[in-house]
CSV table of C-alpha atoms in Angstrom, one decimal:
chain,number,residue,atom,x,y,z
Z,102,MET,CA,0.0,0.0,0.0
Z,103,LEU,CA,2.7,2.5,1.0
Z,104,GLU,CA,4.8,1.7,-2.0
Z,105,LEU,CA,1.8,2.7,-4.2
Z,106,VAL,CA,1.8,6.1,-2.5
Z,107,PHE,CA,5.6,6.5,-2.8
Z,108,SER,CA,5.6,5.5,-6.5
Z,109,ALA,CA,2.8,7.8,-7.5
Z,110,GLY,CA,3.5,10.9,-9.6
Z,111,PRO,CA,4.0,14.4,-8.1
Z,112,VAL,CA,0.4,15.6,-8.7
Z,113,VAL,CA,-1.1,12.5,-7.2
Z,114,LYS,CA,1.3,12.9,-4.2
Z,115,LEU,CA,0.1,16.5,-3.7
Z,116,VAL,CA,-3.5,15.4,-3.9
Z,117,LEU,CA,-2.8,12.7,-1.3
Z,118,LEU,CA,-1.1,15.3,1.0
Z,119,ILE,CA,-4.2,17.6,0.8
Z,120,LEU,CA,-6.5,14.6,1.5
Z,121,ILE,CA,-4.4,13.6,4.5
Z,122,TYR,CA,-4.6,17.1,5.8
Z,123,PHE,CA,-8.4,17.0,5.4
Z,124,SER,CA,-8.5,13.7,7.1
Z,125,LEU,CA,-6.3,14.8,10.0
Z,126,VAL,CA,-8.4,18.0,10.7
Z,127,SER,CA,-11.7,16.1,10.2
Z,128,TRP,CA,-10.8,13.5,12.8
Z,129,ALA,CA,-9.5,16.3,15.2
Z,130,ILE,CA,-12.9,18.0,14.8
Z,131,ILE,CA,-14.8,14.8,15.3
Z,132,PHE,CA,-12.9,14.1,18.6
Z,133,TYR,CA,-13.3,17.8,19.7
Z,134,LYS,CA,-16.9,18.0,18.9
Z,135,THR,CA,-17.7,14.7,20.5
Z,136,SER,CA,-16.1,16.0,23.7
Z,137,VAL,CA,-17.8,19.5,23.5
Z,138,ILE,CA,-21.3,18.3,22.7
Z,139,GLN,CA,-21.2,15.5,25.2
Z,140,ARG,CA,-20.2,17.9,27.9
Z,141,ALA,CA,-22.9,20.4,26.8
Z,142,ILE,CA,-25.6,17.8,26.9
Z,143,LYS,CA,-24.5,16.4,30.2
Z,144,ASP,CA,-24.1,19.8,31.9
Z,145,SER,CA,-27.5,20.9,30.4
Z,146,ASP,CA,-29.3,17.9,31.9
Z,147,ARG,CA,-27.6,18.6,35.3
Z,148,PHE,CA,-28.4,22.3,35.1
Z,149,LEU,CA,-32.1,21.7,34.3
Z,150,ASP,CA,-32.4,19.5,37.3
Z,151,PHE,CA,-30.6,22.1,39.4
Z,152,PHE,CA,-32.7,24.9,38.0
Z,153,TRP,CA,-36.1,23.3,38.7
Z,154,GLN,CA,-34.9,22.1,42.1
Z,155,LYS,CA,-33.9,25.6,43.4
Z,156,LYS,CA,-36.8,27.6,42.0
Z,157,ARG,CA,-35.1,30.9,43.0
Z,158,PHE,CA,-33.1,32.9,40.6
Z,159,ASP,CA,-30.6,34.1,43.2
Z,160,LEU,CA,-29.8,30.5,44.3
Z,161,VAL,CA,-29.5,29.3,40.7
Z,162,GLY,CA,-27.3,32.3,39.9
Z,163,GLU,CA,-24.9,31.3,42.7
Z,164,GLY,CA,-24.6,27.8,41.5
Z,165,VAL,CA,-24.5,28.4,37.7
Z,166,LYS,CA,-20.7,28.5,37.6
Z,167,GLU,CA,-20.6,24.7,38.1
Z,168,PHE,CA,-22.3,24.2,34.6
Z,169,SER,CA,-19.8,26.1,32.5
Z,170,HIS,CA,-20.2,23.8,29.5
Z,171,SER,CA,-24.0,24.0,29.4
Z,172,PRO,CA,-25.5,26.4,26.9
Z,173,LEU,CA,-28.7,26.6,29.0
Z,174,ALA,CA,-26.6,27.8,32.0
Z,175,THR,CA,-25.2,30.5,29.7
Z,176,LEU,CA,-28.7,31.5,28.7
Z,177,PHE,CA,-29.7,31.7,32.3
Z,178,ARG,CA,-26.7,33.7,33.2
Z,179,GLU,CA,-27.3,36.3,30.5
Z,180,ALA,CA,-31.0,36.6,31.4
Z,181,TYR,CA,-30.3,36.8,35.1
Z,182,HIS,CA,-27.6,39.5,34.5
Z,183,GLU,CA,-30.2,41.5,32.4
Z,184,LEU,CA,-32.8,41.2,35.2
Z,185,LEU,CA,-30.3,42.4,37.8
Z,186,GLN,CA,-29.5,45.4,35.6
Z,187,LEU,CA,-33.2,46.2,35.3
Z,188,LYS,CA,-33.8,45.8,39.0
Z,189,LYS,CA,-31.1,48.3,39.8
Z,190,LYS,CA,-32.8,50.8,37.5
Z,191,ASN,CA,-36.3,50.1,38.9
Z,192,VAL,CA,-35.2,50.5,42.5
Z,193,GLU,CA,-34.0,54.1,41.9
Z,194,PRO,CA,-36.2,56.4,44.1
Z,195,GLY,CA,-38.8,58.8,42.8
Z,196,GLU,CA,-40.0,56.6,39.9
Z,197,ALA,CA,-43.6,55.4,39.7
Z,198,GLU,CA,-44.2,51.8,38.7
Z,199,ASP,CA,-45.5,51.3,35.2
Z,200,PHE,CA,-46.9,48.1,33.6
Z,201,SER,CA,-45.6,49.1,30.2
Z,202,LEU,CA,-42.2,49.4,31.7
Z,203,LYS,CA,-42.5,45.8,33.0
Z,204,MET,CA,-43.4,44.6,29.5
Z,205,GLU,CA,-40.2,46.3,28.2
Z,206,ASN,CA,-38.2,44.5,30.9
Z,207,THR,CA,-39.5,41.2,29.5
Z,208,GLU,CA,-38.6,42.2,26.0
Z,209,MET,CA,-35.1,43.1,27.1
Z,210,VAL,CA,-34.6,39.8,28.8
Z,211,SER,CA,-36.0,38.1,25.7
Z,212,ARG,CA,-33.4,40.0,23.5
Z,213,ALA,CA,-30.7,39.0,25.9
Z,214,LEU,CA,-31.8,35.3,25.6
Z,215,ARG,CA,-31.9,35.5,21.8
Z,216,ARG,CA,-28.4,37.0,21.7
Z,217,ALA,CA,-27.1,34.3,24.0
Z,218,THR,CA,-28.8,31.6,22.0
Z,219,THR,CA,-27.2,32.8,18.8
Z,220,GLN,CA,-23.8,32.9,20.5
Z,221,GLU,CA,-24.1,29.4,21.9
Z,222,THR,CA,-25.4,28.1,18.5
Z,223,GLN,CA,-22.3,29.5,16.8
Z,224,ARG,CA,-20.1,28.0,19.5
Z,225,LEU,CA,-21.7,24.6,19.1
Z,226,GLU,CA,-21.6,24.7,15.3
Z,227,LYS,CA,-18.0,25.9,15.1
Z,228,TYR,CA,-15.8,23.6,12.8
Z,229,LEU,CA,-18.9,21.8,11.5
Z,230,THR,CA,-18.5,23.6,8.2
Z,231,PHE,CA,-15.1,22.0,7.8
Z,232,LEU,CA,-16.6,18.6,8.1
Z,233,ALA,CA,-19.2,19.5,5.5
Z,234,THR,CA,-16.5,20.8,3.2
Z,235,THR,CA,-14.4,17.7,3.6
Z,236,GLY,CA,-17.4,15.4,3.1
Z,237,SER,CA,-18.4,17.1,-0.2
Z,238,THR,CA,-15.0,17.9,-1.7
Z,239,ALA,CA,-12.6,15.1,-0.6
Z,240,PRO,CA,-14.0,12.5,-3.1
Z,241,PHE,CA,-13.7,15.0,-5.9
Z,242,ILE,CA,-10.1,15.9,-5.0
Z,243,GLY,CA,-9.4,12.2,-4.9
Z,244,LEU,CA,-11.1,11.7,-8.2
Z,245,PHE,CA,-8.9,14.5,-9.6
Z,246,GLY,CA,-5.8,12.6,-8.5
Z,247,THR,CA,-7.1,9.4,-10.0
Z,248,VAL,CA,-7.9,11.1,-13.3
Z,249,TRP,CA,-4.5,12.6,-13.4
Z,250,GLY,CA,-2.9,9.3,-12.5
Z,251,ILE,CA,-4.8,7.5,-15.2
Z,252,MET,CA,-3.8,10.2,-17.7
Z,253,ASP,CA,-0.2,9.5,-16.8
Z,254,ALA,CA,-0.8,5.7,-17.1
Z,255,PHE,CA,-2.2,6.1,-20.6
Z,256,HIS,CA,0.7,8.3,-21.5
Z,257,GLY,CA,3.0,5.5,-20.4
Z,258,ILE,CA,1.1,3.1,-22.5
Z,259,GLY,CA,1.5,5.3,-25.5
Z,260,THR,CA,5.2,5.7,-24.8
Z,261,THR,CA,5.9,2.0,-24.3
Z,262,GLY,CA,3.5,1.0,-27.0
Z,263,SER,CA,2.3,-1.9,-24.9
Z,264,ALA,CA,-1.2,-2.2,-23.6
Z,265,SER,CA,-0.7,-5.3,-21.5
Z,266,LEU,CA,-2.0,-5.6,-18.0
Z,267,ALA,CA,1.5,-5.4,-16.6
Z,268,VAL,CA,1.9,-1.9,-18.1
Z,269,VAL,CA,-1.6,-0.6,-17.4
Z,270,ALA,CA,-2.4,-2.0,-14.0
Z,271,PRO,CA,0.3,-0.4,-11.8
Z,272,GLY,CA,-0.5,3.1,-13.1
Z,273,ILE,CA,-4.3,2.7,-12.6
Z,274,SER,CA,-3.7,1.1,-9.2
Z,275,GLU,CA,-1.5,4.1,-8.1
Z,276,ALA,CA,-4.1,6.5,-9.4
Z,277,LEU,CA,-7.0,4.7,-7.7
Z,278,ILE,CA,-5.4,5.1,-4.2
Z,279,ALA,CA,-6.2,8.9,-4.5
Z,280,THR,CA,-9.9,8.1,-4.7
Z,281,ALA,CA,-9.7,5.6,-1.9
Z,282,ILE,CA,-8.0,8.1,0.4
Z,283,GLY,CA,-10.5,10.8,-0.7
Z,284,LEU,CA,-13.4,8.5,0.3
Z,285,ALA,CA,-11.6,7.5,3.5
Z,286,ALA,CA,-11.5,11.2,4.5
Z,287,ALA,CA,-15.0,12.0,3.3
Z,288,ILE,CA,-17.0,9.2,4.8
Z,289,PRO,CA,-16.2,9.9,8.5
Z,290,ALA,CA,-16.5,13.6,7.9
Z,291,VAL,CA,-20.1,13.2,6.5
Z,292,MET,CA,-21.1,10.8,9.2
Z,293,GLY,CA,-19.7,13.1,11.9
Z,294,TYR,CA,-21.3,16.2,10.3
Z,295,ASN,CA,-24.7,14.6,10.3
Z,296,HIS,CA,-24.3,13.2,13.8
Z,297,PHE,CA,-23.2,16.5,15.3
Z,298,LEU,CA,-25.7,18.6,13.4
Z,299,ASN,CA,-28.4,16.4,14.9
Z,300,LYS,CA,-27.0,16.9,18.4
Z,301,VAL,CA,-26.6,20.7,17.9
Z,302,ASN,CA,-30.2,20.9,16.7
Z,303,ILE,CA,-31.4,19.1,19.8
Z,304,LEU,CA,-29.5,21.5,21.9
Z,305,ILE,CA,-30.9,24.5,20.0
Z,306,GLY,CA,-34.4,23.1,20.6
Z,307,GLU,CA,-33.5,22.8,24.3
Z,308,MET,CA,-32.3,26.4,24.4
Z,309,ASP,CA,-35.5,27.7,22.7
Z,310,ASN,CA,-37.6,25.8,25.2
Z,311,PHE,CA,-35.6,27.0,28.1
Z,312,SER,CA,-35.8,30.6,26.9
Z,313,GLN,CA,-39.6,30.4,26.6
Z,314,GLU,CA,-39.8,28.9,30.1
Z,315,LEU,CA,-37.5,31.5,31.5
Z,316,LEU,CA,-39.4,34.4,29.9
Z,317,ASN,CA,-42.7,33.0,31.2
Z,318,ILE,CA,-41.2,32.9,34.7
Z,319,VAL,CA,-39.9,36.4,34.4
Z,320,GLU,CA,-43.3,37.7,33.2
Z,321,ARG,CA,-45.1,35.9,35.9
Z,322,MET,CA,-42.7,37.4,38.4
Z,323,GLU,CA,-43.3,40.9,36.9
Z,324,ARG,CA,-47.0,40.5,37.1
Z,325,GLY,CA,-46.9,39.1,40.6
Z,326,ASN,CA,-45.0,42.2,41.8
F,33,MET,CA,-20.2,39.8,32.7
F,34,GLU,CA,-18.7,41.9,30.0
F,35,SER,CA,-15.4,40.0,30.4
F,36,SER,CA,-17.2,36.6,30.0
F,37,ARG,CA,-18.9,37.9,26.8
F,38,LYS,CA,-15.7,39.1,25.4
F,39,LYS,CA,-14.1,35.8,26.3
F,40,ARG,CA,-16.8,33.8,24.4
F,41,TRP,CA,-16.4,36.1,21.4
F,42,GLN,CA,-12.7,35.5,21.4
F,43,GLN,CA,-13.3,31.8,21.6
F,44,LEU,CA,-15.6,32.0,18.6
F,45,GLN,CA,-13.0,34.0,16.6
F,46,ALA,CA,-10.0,31.8,17.5
F,47,VAL,CA,-8.9,29.2,15.0
F,48,PHE,CA,-8.2,26.6,17.7
F,49,GLY,CA,-10.9,26.4,20.4
F,50,PRO,CA,-9.9,25.3,23.9
F,51,GLY,CA,-8.8,21.7,23.8
F,52,PHE,CA,-8.7,21.6,20.0
F,53,LYS,CA,-4.9,21.3,19.8
F,54,GLN,CA,-5.0,18.1,22.0
F,55,MET,CA,-7.6,16.6,19.7
F,56,LEU,CA,-5.4,17.5,16.7
F,57,LEU,CA,-2.6,15.6,18.3
F,58,VAL,CA,-4.8,12.6,18.9
F,59,SER,CA,-5.9,12.7,15.3
F,60,VAL,CA,-2.2,12.8,14.1
F,61,LEU,CA,-1.4,9.8,16.4
F,62,LEU,CA,-4.4,7.9,15.0
F,63,HIS,CA,-3.2,8.5,11.5
F,64,PHE,CA,0.2,7.2,12.4
F,65,ILE,CA,-1.1,4.2,14.3
F,66,LEU,CA,-3.5,3.1,11.5
F,67,PRO,CA,-0.8,2.3,9.0
F,68,ILE,CA,1.3,0.6,11.7
F,69,LEU,CA,-1.6,-1.5,12.6
F,70,TYR,CA,-2.2,-2.3,9.0
F,71,TYR,CA,1.3,-3.7,8.7
F,72,SER,CA,1.2,-5.4,12.1
F,73,PRO,CA,0.6,-9.2,12.6
F,74,PHE,CA,-3.0,-8.3,13.6
F,75,PHE,CA,-3.8,-7.8,10.0
F,76,PRO,CA,-1.9,-10.6,8.1
F,77,GLN,CA,-1.1,-9.6,4.6
F,78,ARG,CA,-2.8,-11.8,2.0
F,79,GLU,CA,-0.1,-13.1,-0.3
F,80,ILE,CA,-1.4,-13.4,-3.7
F,81,GLU,CA,-0.4,-16.7,-5.1
F,82,LYS,CA,1.0,-16.2,-8.6
F,83,PRO,CA,-0.6,-18.7,-11.0
F,84,PRO,CA,1.9,-20.7,-12.9
F,85,VAL,CA,2.7,-19.3,-16.3
F,86,TYR,CA,3.1,-21.7,-19.1
F,87,ARG,CA,5.0,-20.4,-22.1
F,88,VAL,CA,4.4,-22.4,-25.2
F,89,ASN,CA,6.5,-21.9,-28.2
F,90,LEU,CA,4.0,-22.5,-31.0
F,91,VAL,CA,6.1,-20.8,-33.7
F,92,ASN,CA,9.3,-22.7,-33.6
F,93,LYS,CA,8.0,-26.0,-32.3
F,94,ILE,CA,8.9,-29.0,-34.3
F,95,VAL,CA,5.8,-31.0,-35.4
F,96,LYS,CA,5.4,-34.1,-37.3
F,97,ASN,CA,2.6,-33.0,-39.6
F,98,PRO,CA,3.0,-29.3,-40.3
F,99,GLN,CA,0.1,-27.4,-41.6
F,100,ALA,CA,0.4,-25.3,-44.7
F,101,GLY,CA,3.1,-22.7,-44.1
F,102,ARG,CA,3.0,-18.9,-44.5
F,103,PRO,CA,3.2,-17.7,-48.1
F,104,GLU,CA,6.5,-15.9,-47.5
F,105,ALA,CA,8.2,-19.0,-46.1
F,106,THR,CA,11.0,-20.2,-48.2
F,107,SER,CA,10.1,-23.4,-49.8
F,108,VAL,CA,12.5,-26.2,-49.9
F,109,LYS,CA,12.5,-27.8,-53.3
F,110,LYS,CA,12.8,-31.5,-53.1
F,111,LYS,CA,14.4,-33.3,-55.9
F,112,PRO,CA,12.1,-35.9,-57.4
F,113,VAL,CA,13.5,-39.1,-56.1
F,114,VAL,CA,14.4,-41.2,-59.1
F,115,LYS,CA,13.3,-44.7,-58.2
F,116,LYS,CA,15.9,-47.2,-59.2
F,117,LYS,CA,14.6,-50.0,-61.2
F,118,PRO,CA,14.5,-53.0,-59.0
F,119,LYS,CA,16.9,-55.6,-60.1
F,120,PRO,CA,15.2,-58.8,-61.2
F,121,LYS,CA,15.3,-61.1,-58.2
F,122,PRO,CA,17.0,-64.4,-58.8
F,123,LYS,CA,14.6,-67.2,-59.0
F,124,PRO,CA,14.5,-69.2,-55.8
F,125,LYS,CA,16.2,-72.5,-56.1
F,126,PRO,CA,14.1,-75.5,-55.1
F,127,ILE,CA,15.2,-76.6,-51.7
F,128,PRO,CA,15.7,-80.3,-51.5
F,129,PRO,CA,13.6,-82.0,-49.0
F,130,LYS,CA,15.4,-82.9,-45.8
F,131,PRO,CA,15.5,-86.5,-44.7
F,132,LYS,CA,13.1,-87.2,-41.9
F,133,PRO,CA,14.8,-87.8,-38.6
F,134,LYS,CA,14.5,-91.3,-37.1
F,135,PRO,CA,12.1,-91.6,-34.2
F,136,LYS,CA,13.9,-91.8,-30.9
F,137,PRO,CA,13.2,-94.7,-28.6
F,138,PRO,CA,11.1,-93.6,-25.6
F,139,VAL,CA,13.2,-92.9,-22.6
F,140,LYS,CA,12.1,-94.6,-19.5
F,141,PRO,CA,11.8,-92.5,-16.4
F,142,LYS,CA,14.4,-93.1,-13.8
F,143,PRO,CA,13.2,-94.0,-10.3
F,144,VAL,CA,13.7,-91.1,-8.0
F,145,PRO,CA,15.1,-92.0,-4.6
F,146,VAL,CA,12.9,-91.0,-1.8
F,147,THR,CA,14.7,-89.2,1.0
F,148,PRO,CA,13.2,-89.0,4.4
F,149,LYS,CA,12.2,-85.4,5.4
F,150,VAL,CA,14.4,-83.9,8.1
F,151,GLU,CA,12.5,-81.7,10.4
F,152,PRO,CA,14.3,-78.3,11.1
F,153,LYS,CA,15.5,-77.9,14.6
F,154,VAL,CA,13.5,-75.4,16.5
F,155,GLN,CA,15.9,-72.7,17.9
F,156,PRO,CA,15.2,-71.5,21.4
F,157,LYS,CA,13.6,-68.0,21.2
F,158,PRO,CA,15.4,-65.2,23.1
F,159,THR,CA,13.5,-64.3,26.2
F,160,VAL,CA,12.2,-60.7,25.9
F,161,SER,CA,9.9,-59.2,28.5
F,162,LYS,CA,6.6,-57.6,27.5
F,163,ALA,CA,7.7,-54.1,28.5
F,164,GLN,CA,10.9,-54.4,26.5
F,165,ASN,CA,8.9,-55.6,23.6
F,166,ASN,CA,6.6,-52.6,23.8
F,167,THR,CA,9.4,-50.1,24.0
F,168,LEU,CA,11.1,-51.8,21.1
F,169,LYS,CA,7.9,-51.6,19.1
F,170,GLN,CA,7.5,-48.0,19.9
F,171,ARG,CA,11.0,-47.2,18.8
F,172,LEU,CA,10.5,-49.1,15.7
F,173,GLU,CA,7.3,-47.2,14.9
F,174,GLN,CA,9.1,-43.9,15.6
F,175,MET,CA,11.9,-44.9,13.3
F,176,ARG,CA,9.5,-45.9,10.7
F,177,ALA,CA,7.6,-42.6,11.0
F,178,SER,CA,10.8,-40.5,10.8
F,179,GLN,CA,12.0,-42.5,7.8
F,180,LYS,CA,8.6,-42.1,6.1
F,181,LYS,CA,8.8,-38.3,6.7
F,182,LYS,CA,12.3,-38.2,5.4
F,183,ASP,CA,11.2,-40.1,2.3
F,184,SER,CA,8.2,-37.8,1.7
F,185,ASP,CA,10.5,-34.7,2.1
F,186,GLN,CA,13.0,-36.2,-0.3
F,187,ALA,CA,10.2,-37.0,-2.7
F,188,ARG,CA,8.9,-33.5,-2.5
F,189,LYS,CA,12.4,-32.0,-3.0
F,190,ASP,CA,12.9,-34.3,-6.0
F,191,ARG,CA,9.6,-33.3,-7.4
F,192,ILE,CA,10.4,-29.6,-7.1
F,193,ALA,CA,13.8,-30.1,-8.6
F,194,ALA,CA,12.2,-32.0,-11.5
F,195,LEU,CA,9.7,-29.2,-12.1
F,196,LYS,CA,12.5,-26.6,-12.0
F,197,ALA,CA,14.5,-28.6,-14.5
F,198,ALA,CA,11.5,-29.0,-16.7
F,199,ALA,CA,10.8,-25.3,-16.5
F,200,LEU,CA,14.5,-24.5,-17.4
F,201,ALA,CA,14.4,-27.0,-20.3
F,202,GLU,CA,11.2,-25.4,-21.5
F,203,SER,CA,12.6,-21.9,-21.3
F,204,ARG,CA,15.7,-23.0,-23.2
F,205,GLN,CA,13.5,-24.6,-25.7
F,206,ILE,CA,11.6,-21.4,-26.2
F,207,GLU,CA,14.7,-19.4,-26.8
F,208,SER,CA,15.4,-21.4,-29.9
F,209,PRO,CA,18.2,-20.1,-32.0
F,210,VAL,CA,16.4,-21.4,-35.1
F,211,THR,CA,14.2,-18.6,-36.1
F,212,ASP,CA,14.4,-18.7,-39.8
F,213,ALA,CA,12.9,-22.1,-40.3
F,214,PRO,CA,9.6,-21.7,-42.1
F,215,VAL,CA,6.5,-22.2,-40.0
F,216,GLY,CA,4.7,-25.0,-41.6
F,217,MET,CA,5.5,-26.1,-45.1
F,218,VAL,CA,4.4,-24.6,-48.3
F,219,ASP,CA,3.1,-28.0,-49.3
F,220,GLY,CA,2.2,-28.9,-45.8
F,221,SER,CA,-1.0,-30.8,-45.5
F,222,GLY,CA,-1.0,-31.6,-41.8
F,223,ASP,CA,-3.0,-30.0,-39.0
F,224,GLU,CA,-0.2,-29.0,-36.5
F,225,ALA,CA,1.1,-25.5,-36.1
F,226,GLY,CA,4.8,-25.4,-36.1
F,227,VAL,CA,7.9,-26.1,-38.1
F,228,SER,CA,8.5,-29.2,-40.1
F,229,ALA,CA,11.2,-31.3,-38.5
F,230,SER,CA,13.1,-31.6,-41.8
F,231,ALA,CA,13.1,-27.8,-42.3
F,232,HIS,CA,14.2,-27.3,-38.7
F,233,VAL,CA,17.1,-29.8,-39.0
F,234,GLN,CA,18.2,-28.2,-42.3
F,235,GLU,CA,18.1,-24.8,-40.8
F,236,PHE,CA,19.9,-25.9,-37.7
F,237,ILE,CA,22.7,-27.4,-39.8
F,238,GLN,CA,22.8,-24.4,-42.0
F,239,GLN,CA,23.5,-22.3,-38.9
F,240,GLN,CA,26.5,-24.4,-38.0
F,241,TRP,CA,27.8,-24.4,-41.6
F,242,ASN,CA,30.4,-22.1,-43.0
F,243,LEU,CA,32.6,-22.2,-46.1
F,244,SER,CA,35.2,-19.9,-47.4
F,245,LYS,CA,34.0,-17.8,-50.3
F,246,TYR,CA,37.1,-18.9,-52.2
F,247,GLN,CA,35.9,-22.5,-52.0
F,248,ALA,CA,32.4,-21.7,-52.9
F,249,VAL,CA,32.7,-22.6,-56.6
F,250,GLY,CA,30.0,-23.8,-58.8
F,251,ASN,CA,26.7,-25.1,-57.6
F,252,PRO,CA,27.4,-28.3,-55.8
F,253,GLU,CA,24.6,-30.2,-54.2
F,254,ALA,CA,24.7,-33.1,-51.9
F,255,GLU,CA,22.1,-35.4,-50.5
F,256,VAL,CA,22.5,-36.5,-46.9
F,257,LYS,CA,20.6,-39.1,-45.0
F,258,MET,CA,20.4,-38.5,-41.3
F,259,PHE,CA,18.8,-40.3,-38.5
F,260,TYR,CA,18.0,-38.5,-35.3
F,261,SER,CA,16.7,-39.9,-32.1
F,262,ALA,CA,13.6,-38.5,-30.4
F,263,ASP,CA,15.9,-36.6,-28.0
F,264,GLY,CA,17.3,-34.7,-31.0
F,265,ALA,CA,20.6,-36.6,-30.9
F,266,LEU,CA,22.3,-37.5,-34.2
F,267,ILE,CA,22.5,-41.3,-34.4
F,268,HIS,CA,23.8,-41.8,-37.9
F,269,TYR,CA,24.4,-39.9,-41.1
F,270,LYS,CA,25.4,-40.8,-44.6
F,271,PHE,CA,26.0,-39.0,-47.9
F,272,ILE,CA,23.6,-40.5,-50.4
F,273,THR,CA,25.1,-38.5,-53.2
F,274,LYS,CA,28.2,-36.4,-52.8
F,275,SER,CA,28.5,-33.0,-54.5
F,276,GLY,CA,31.8,-33.7,-56.1
F,277,ASN,CA,33.2,-30.6,-54.4
F,278,SER,CA,35.3,-32.0,-51.6
F,279,ALA,CA,35.5,-28.7,-49.7
F,280,PHE,CA,31.7,-28.3,-49.7
F,281,ASP,CA,31.3,-31.9,-48.6
F,282,GLU,CA,33.7,-31.5,-45.8
F,283,SER,CA,32.0,-28.3,-44.7
F,284,LEU,CA,28.7,-30.2,-44.6
F,285,THR,CA,30.3,-33.0,-42.6
F,286,ARG,CA,31.6,-30.5,-40.1
F,287,ALA,CA,28.2,-28.8,-39.8
F,288,ILE,CA,26.4,-32.1,-39.4
F,289,VAL,CA,28.9,-33.2,-36.7
F,290,LYS,CA,28.4,-29.9,-34.9
F,291,SER,CA,24.6,-30.5,-35.1
F,292,LYS,CA,24.9,-33.8,-33.3
F,293,GLN,CA,22.5,-32.4,-30.7
F,294,LEU,CA,19.4,-30.5,-31.8
F,295,ASP,CA,18.1,-27.6,-29.7
F,296,GLN,CA,14.7,-29.2,-29.5
F,297,LYS,CA,13.3,-32.7,-29.1
F,298,LEU,CA,11.7,-34.3,-32.1
F,299,PRO,CA,8.2,-35.8,-32.0
F,300,GLU,CA,9.8,-39.2,-32.5
F,301,ALA,CA,13.0,-40.7,-33.9
F,302,MET,CA,13.2,-39.6,-37.5
F,303,GLU,CA,15.1,-40.1,-40.7
F,304,PHE,CA,15.8,-37.2,-43.0
F,305,HIS,CA,16.9,-37.0,-46.6
F,306,ILE,CA,18.1,-33.4,-47.0
F,307,PHE,CA,19.5,-31.8,-50.1
F,308,PHE,CA,22.2,-29.2,-49.4
F,309,ASN,CA,22.6,-26.8,-52.3
F,310,LEU,CA,25.5,-24.4,-52.1
F,311,LYS,CA,23.6,-21.5,-53.8
F,312,ASP,CA,20.6,-22.0,-51.6
F,313,MET,CA,22.8,-22.0,-48.5
F,314,LEU,CA,24.6,-18.9,-49.5
F,315,ASP,CA,21.4,-17.1,-50.4
F,316,ARG,CA,19.9,-17.7,-47.0
F,317,PRO,CA,20.4,-14.9,-44.5
């Protein structure tokens, strides 16, 4: 196998190097994303339990640092920070209470939650585009190497004037290794991309649900006051 | 709060997220380990058995009944053999009848003296205990088994050596020096693809033949009868008609002697009547 790689032409070698780079980075992303998403899901589960257990924002706010990998914890932190800011403003003396002002507060918390959701989604989806690029382009790059190698092989046939298997087969075999490595790089990348995209979508759904729940709680709190 | 937001933004902008470099290292290691594993004994390499290649020389192979040859093949003109008139056989002389032998008197059978049978003396058997007998038997069996194994090994080695020798002989046969012998005969009527034995022998002798150009005078022609064994060895040769040019005849003799062993085997032991014509021989490349 290795002798095929070493005996290939310069263009095929370059193609193989590019494909190896794609494969290396793809696998690094697969390992990295597995770790990041697993921790995010695990911490989010733990945070949700913690959140519904405590029922008080100040208590949850104190313990939120333990769930640093959870996107839901980040959402809560952003919303809680926004609420604290609003509370400081509302407590200022000489200002009458206004319901419309309370509605504005909810809106502001909602905006903070949306911003945090976007940021977390970007964090979770980081590097996934590389997997998609590898999955879609690596077979074509490999195919390019193969086509180039076969061109070389046919040129060799023309030069030697012999079309026997002994002349044709090694060239085609060398050329086909490019497609093989292209597929070897692309298949895990596509599988990883689909898997992680599914997990990220689940987390985005969780974030949306949590945002709605949090907004409801904030609104209930405002109306109760 | 602002600092944490800034930190997250920086993380998003960074090429390598926290912990990504370690994962890259793991990936590099994986890519190194995979080829090593591939060449390790865990994945035994499948050795492709090369099928035996049989090379058959159909072009220069000597055949008994050659098929019609290619049109450009040089035809060998054969002189019409003038049949000598058979001499009138002398009339057989009448053989005088032999006198009948006298009948011999019948011979009486002699009485055979009857000798009393002597019973062979029974020698006392050596006393061997059962245990000793068993050990002896076991040793004998072991020796037999080892001998059998040695025999089979030797037979295998012999077989391989014979195959190698056959392959070598075959390869030698393929690289035949005789390339100008016409494939088939112009007047060939057989069904075998190959060279006529006669043409092959003539060509072979022609290759061994040389004559000084100062001695190549006239157009002498000689007819030689040769008998080759199936192995291609010259058994006997005889000039049926000499050319009259002693130098030419001697050169032919030298060439025939040099050709005492053909490069190929013949289909069977064969006798050849070949005409050697000086002009034909000089014209040949």
